[in-house]
PDB file of C-alpha atoms in Angstrom:
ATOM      1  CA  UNK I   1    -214.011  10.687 -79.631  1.00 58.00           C
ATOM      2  CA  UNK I   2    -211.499   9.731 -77.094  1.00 79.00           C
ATOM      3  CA  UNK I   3    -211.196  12.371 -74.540  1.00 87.00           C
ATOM      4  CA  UNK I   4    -213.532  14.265 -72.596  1.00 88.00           C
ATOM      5  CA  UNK I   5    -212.710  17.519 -73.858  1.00 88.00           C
ATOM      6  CA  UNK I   6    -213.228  16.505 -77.325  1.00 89.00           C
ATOM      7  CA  UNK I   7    -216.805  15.437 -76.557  1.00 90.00           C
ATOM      8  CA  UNK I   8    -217.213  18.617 -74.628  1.00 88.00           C
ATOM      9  CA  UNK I   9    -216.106  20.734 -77.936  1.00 86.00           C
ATOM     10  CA  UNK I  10    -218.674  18.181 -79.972  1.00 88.00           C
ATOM     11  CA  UNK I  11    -221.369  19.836 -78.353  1.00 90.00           C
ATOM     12  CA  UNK I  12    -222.882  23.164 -79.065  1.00 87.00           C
ATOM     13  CA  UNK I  13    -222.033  25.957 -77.111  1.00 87.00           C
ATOM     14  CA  UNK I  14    -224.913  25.994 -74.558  1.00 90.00           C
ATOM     15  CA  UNK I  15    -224.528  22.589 -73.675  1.00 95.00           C
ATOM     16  CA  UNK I  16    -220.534  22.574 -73.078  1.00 95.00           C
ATOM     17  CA  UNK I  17    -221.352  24.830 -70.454  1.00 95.00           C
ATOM     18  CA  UNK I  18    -223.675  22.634 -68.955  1.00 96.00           C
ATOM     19  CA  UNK I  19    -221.289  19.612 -69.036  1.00 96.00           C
ATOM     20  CA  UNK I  20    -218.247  21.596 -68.373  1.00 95.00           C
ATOM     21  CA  UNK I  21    -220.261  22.421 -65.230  1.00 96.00           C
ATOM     22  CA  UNK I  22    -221.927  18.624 -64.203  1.00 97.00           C
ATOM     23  CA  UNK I  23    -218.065  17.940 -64.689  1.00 96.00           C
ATOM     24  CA  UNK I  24    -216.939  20.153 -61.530  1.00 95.00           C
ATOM     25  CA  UNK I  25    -220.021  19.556 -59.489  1.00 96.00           C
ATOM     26  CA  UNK I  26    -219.084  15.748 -59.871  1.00 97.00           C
ATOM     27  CA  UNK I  27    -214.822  16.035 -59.244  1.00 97.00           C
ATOM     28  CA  UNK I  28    -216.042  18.110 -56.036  1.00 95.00           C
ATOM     29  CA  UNK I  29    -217.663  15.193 -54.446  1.00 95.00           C
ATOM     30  CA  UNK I  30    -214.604  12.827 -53.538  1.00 94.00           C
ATOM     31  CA  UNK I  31    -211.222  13.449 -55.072  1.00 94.00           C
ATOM     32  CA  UNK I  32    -210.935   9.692 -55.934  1.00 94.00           C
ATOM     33  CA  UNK I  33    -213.332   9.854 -59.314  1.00 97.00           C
ATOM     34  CA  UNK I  34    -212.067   9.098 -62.482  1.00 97.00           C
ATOM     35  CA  UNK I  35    -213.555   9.594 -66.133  1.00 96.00           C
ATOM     36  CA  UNK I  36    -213.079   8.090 -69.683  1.00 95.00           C
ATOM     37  CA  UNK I  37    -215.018   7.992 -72.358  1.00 95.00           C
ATOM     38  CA  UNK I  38    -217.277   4.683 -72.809  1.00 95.00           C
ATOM     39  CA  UNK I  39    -220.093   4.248 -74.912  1.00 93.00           C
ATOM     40  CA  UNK I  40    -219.770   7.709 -76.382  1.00 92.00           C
ATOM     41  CA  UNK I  41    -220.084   9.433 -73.059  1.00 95.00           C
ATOM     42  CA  UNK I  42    -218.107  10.654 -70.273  1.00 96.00           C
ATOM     43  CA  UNK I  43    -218.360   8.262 -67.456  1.00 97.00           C
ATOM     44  CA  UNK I  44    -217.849   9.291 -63.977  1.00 98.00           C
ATOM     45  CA  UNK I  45    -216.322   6.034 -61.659  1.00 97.00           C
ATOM     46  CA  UNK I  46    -215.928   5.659 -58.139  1.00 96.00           C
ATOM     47  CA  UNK I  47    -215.573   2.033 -57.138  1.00 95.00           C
ATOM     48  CA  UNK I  48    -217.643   0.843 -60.291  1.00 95.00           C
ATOM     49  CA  UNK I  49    -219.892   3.107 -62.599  1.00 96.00           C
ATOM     50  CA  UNK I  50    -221.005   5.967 -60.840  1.00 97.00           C
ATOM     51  CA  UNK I  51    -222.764   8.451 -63.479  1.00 98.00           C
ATOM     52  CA  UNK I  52    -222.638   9.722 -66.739  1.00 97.00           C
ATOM     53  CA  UNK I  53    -223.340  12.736 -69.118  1.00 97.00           C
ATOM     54  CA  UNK I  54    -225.136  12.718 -72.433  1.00 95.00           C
ATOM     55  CA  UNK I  55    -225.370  15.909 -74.409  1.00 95.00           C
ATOM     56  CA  UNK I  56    -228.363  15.993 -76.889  1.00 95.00           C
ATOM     57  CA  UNK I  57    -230.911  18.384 -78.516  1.00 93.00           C
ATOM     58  CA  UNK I  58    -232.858  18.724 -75.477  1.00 94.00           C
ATOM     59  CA  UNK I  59    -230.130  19.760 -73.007  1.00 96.00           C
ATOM     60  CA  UNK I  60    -227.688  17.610 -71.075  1.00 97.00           C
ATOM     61  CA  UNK I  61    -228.644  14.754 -68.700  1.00 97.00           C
ATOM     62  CA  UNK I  62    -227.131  13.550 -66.062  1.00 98.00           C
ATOM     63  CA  UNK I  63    -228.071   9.903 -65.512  1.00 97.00           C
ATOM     64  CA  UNK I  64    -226.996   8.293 -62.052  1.00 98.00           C
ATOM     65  CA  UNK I  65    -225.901   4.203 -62.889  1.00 96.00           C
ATOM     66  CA  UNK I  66    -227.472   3.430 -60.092  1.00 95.00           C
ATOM     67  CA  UNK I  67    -230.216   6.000 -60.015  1.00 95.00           C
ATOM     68  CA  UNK I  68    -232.546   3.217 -59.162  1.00 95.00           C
ATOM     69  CA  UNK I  69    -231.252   2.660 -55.332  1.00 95.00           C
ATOM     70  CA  UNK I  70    -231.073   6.734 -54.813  1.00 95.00           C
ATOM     71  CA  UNK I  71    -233.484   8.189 -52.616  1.00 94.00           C
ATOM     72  CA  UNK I  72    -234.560  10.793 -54.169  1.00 94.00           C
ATOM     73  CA  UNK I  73    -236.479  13.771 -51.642  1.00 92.00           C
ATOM     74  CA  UNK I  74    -236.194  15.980 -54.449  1.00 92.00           C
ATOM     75  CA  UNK I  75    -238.467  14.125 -56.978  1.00 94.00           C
ATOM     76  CA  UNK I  76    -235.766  15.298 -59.853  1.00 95.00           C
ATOM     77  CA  UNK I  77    -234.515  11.593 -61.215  1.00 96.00           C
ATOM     78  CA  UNK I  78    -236.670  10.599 -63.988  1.00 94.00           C
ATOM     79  CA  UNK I  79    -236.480   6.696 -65.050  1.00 89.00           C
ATOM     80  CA  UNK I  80    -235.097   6.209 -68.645  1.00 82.00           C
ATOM     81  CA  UNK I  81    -235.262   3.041 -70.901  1.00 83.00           C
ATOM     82  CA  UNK I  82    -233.001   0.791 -68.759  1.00 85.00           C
ATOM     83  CA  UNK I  83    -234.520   0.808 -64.963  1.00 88.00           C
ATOM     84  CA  UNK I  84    -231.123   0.595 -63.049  1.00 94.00           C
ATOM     85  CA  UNK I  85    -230.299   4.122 -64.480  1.00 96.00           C
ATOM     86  CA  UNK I  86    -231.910   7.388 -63.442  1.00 96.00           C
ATOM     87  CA  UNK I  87    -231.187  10.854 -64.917  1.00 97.00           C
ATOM     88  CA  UNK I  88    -231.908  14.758 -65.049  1.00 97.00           C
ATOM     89  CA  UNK I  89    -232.216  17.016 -67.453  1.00 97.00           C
ATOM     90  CA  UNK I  90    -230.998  20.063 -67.040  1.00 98.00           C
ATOM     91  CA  UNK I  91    -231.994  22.809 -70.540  1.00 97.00           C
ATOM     92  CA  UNK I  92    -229.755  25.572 -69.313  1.00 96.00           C
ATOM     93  CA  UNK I  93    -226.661  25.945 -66.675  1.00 95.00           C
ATOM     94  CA  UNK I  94    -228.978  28.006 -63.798  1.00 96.00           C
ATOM     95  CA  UNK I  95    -231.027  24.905 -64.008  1.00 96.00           C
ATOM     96  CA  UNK I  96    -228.487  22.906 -62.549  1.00 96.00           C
ATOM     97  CA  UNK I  97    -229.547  23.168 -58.895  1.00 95.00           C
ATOM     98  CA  UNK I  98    -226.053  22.908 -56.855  1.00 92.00           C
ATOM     99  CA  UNK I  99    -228.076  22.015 -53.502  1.00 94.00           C
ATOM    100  CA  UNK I 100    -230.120  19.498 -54.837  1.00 96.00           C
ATOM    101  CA  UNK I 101    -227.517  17.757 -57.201  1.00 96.00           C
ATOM    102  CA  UNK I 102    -224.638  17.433 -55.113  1.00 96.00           C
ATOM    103  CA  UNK I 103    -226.299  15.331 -52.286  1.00 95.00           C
ATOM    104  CA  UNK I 104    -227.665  12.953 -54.833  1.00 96.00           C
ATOM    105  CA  UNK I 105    -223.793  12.372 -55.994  1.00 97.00           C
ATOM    106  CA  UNK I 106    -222.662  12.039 -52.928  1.00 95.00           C
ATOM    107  CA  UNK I 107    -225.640   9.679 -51.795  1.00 95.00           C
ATOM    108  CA  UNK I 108    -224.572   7.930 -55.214  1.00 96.00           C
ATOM    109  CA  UNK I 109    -220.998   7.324 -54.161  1.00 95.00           C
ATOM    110  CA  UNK I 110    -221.366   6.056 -50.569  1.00 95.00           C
ATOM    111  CA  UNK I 111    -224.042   3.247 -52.515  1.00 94.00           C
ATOM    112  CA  UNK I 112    -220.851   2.048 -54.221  1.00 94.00           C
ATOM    113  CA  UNK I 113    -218.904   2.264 -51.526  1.00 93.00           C
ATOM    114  CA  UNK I 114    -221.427   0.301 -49.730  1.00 92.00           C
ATOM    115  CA  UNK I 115    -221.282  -2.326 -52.259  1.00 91.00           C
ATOM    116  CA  UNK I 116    -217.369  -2.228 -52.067  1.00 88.00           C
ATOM    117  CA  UNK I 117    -217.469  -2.496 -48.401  1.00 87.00           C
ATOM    118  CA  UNK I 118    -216.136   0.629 -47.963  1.00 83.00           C
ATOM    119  CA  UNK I 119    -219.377   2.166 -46.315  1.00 70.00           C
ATOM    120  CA  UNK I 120    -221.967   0.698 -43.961  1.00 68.00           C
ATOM    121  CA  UNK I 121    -225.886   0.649 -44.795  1.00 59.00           C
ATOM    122  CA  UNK I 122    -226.850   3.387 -42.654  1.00 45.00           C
ATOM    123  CA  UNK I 123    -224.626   5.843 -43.904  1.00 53.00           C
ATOM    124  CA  UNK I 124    -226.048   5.282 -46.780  1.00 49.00           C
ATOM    125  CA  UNK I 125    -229.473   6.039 -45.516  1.00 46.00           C
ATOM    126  CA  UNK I 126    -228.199   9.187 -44.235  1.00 43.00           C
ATOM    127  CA  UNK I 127    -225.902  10.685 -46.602  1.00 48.00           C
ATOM    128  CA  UNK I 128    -228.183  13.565 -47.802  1.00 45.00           C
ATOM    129  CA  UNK I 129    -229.042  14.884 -44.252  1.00 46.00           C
ATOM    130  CA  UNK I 130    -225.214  14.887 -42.874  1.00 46.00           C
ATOM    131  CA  UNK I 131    -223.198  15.929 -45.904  1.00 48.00           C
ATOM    132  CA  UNK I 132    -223.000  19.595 -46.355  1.00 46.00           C
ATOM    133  CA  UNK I 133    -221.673  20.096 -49.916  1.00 45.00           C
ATOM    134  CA  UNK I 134    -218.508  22.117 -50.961  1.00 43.00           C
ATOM    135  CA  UNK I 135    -218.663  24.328 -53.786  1.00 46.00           C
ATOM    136  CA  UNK I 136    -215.987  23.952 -56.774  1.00 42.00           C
TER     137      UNK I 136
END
């Protein structure tokens, strides 16, 4: 698999939906993300890893690289096997929760761009609260 439309046709038909979707909701964030395939999965990058989708039989997760430093007011990210990475699952499209998902990208970007230098700490810290989302 070397592109992300051929995973997207590897999955079944429920689940392309869902990751044709996650795929928008992330481009919309910052025009400056790129994706490629690595490890099997499309990975989303803006200065460094910045999330990637897995497709299985339960749905389609979303798991943030660096779910671990996220504040999360929502309570969706669930830890996985490696504690740096935090994801959601999301069993159909409706439950993908625009409002909710969206400010955890964005708050998920500005940590890298922290960590690039790009971005200062406290806007960071505030990213959920000022950002008002555009829809795709």
């Amino acid at each position: 698999m070397h592109t992300i439309e051929e995973y997207i046709l590897a999955t079944n038909n429920k689940n392309a939906g869902i990751v044709g979707f996650l795929r928008q909701l992330i481009f919309s964030c910052s025009k400056n993300i790129t994706e490629k395939i690595a490890y099997n999965f499309p990975f989303y990058y803006h200065h460094g890893r910045l999330c990637y989708v897995y497709a299985h039989e339960k749905g389609v997760s979303l798991c943030f690289c660096n779910g671990n430093e996220i504040n999360d007011p929502f309570n969706l990210l669930d830890t996985t096997p490696n504690k740096q990475v935090k994801s959601i699952t999301f069993k159909d499209i409706k439950d993908v929760d625009y409002d909710k998902v969206i400010p955890l990208l964005r708050q998920s970007i500005l940590l890298n761009e922290q960590k690039a230098g790009l971005a200062e700490t406290a806007t960071v810290a505030h990213s959920i609260e000022n950002q008002a989302p555009v829809k795709p």
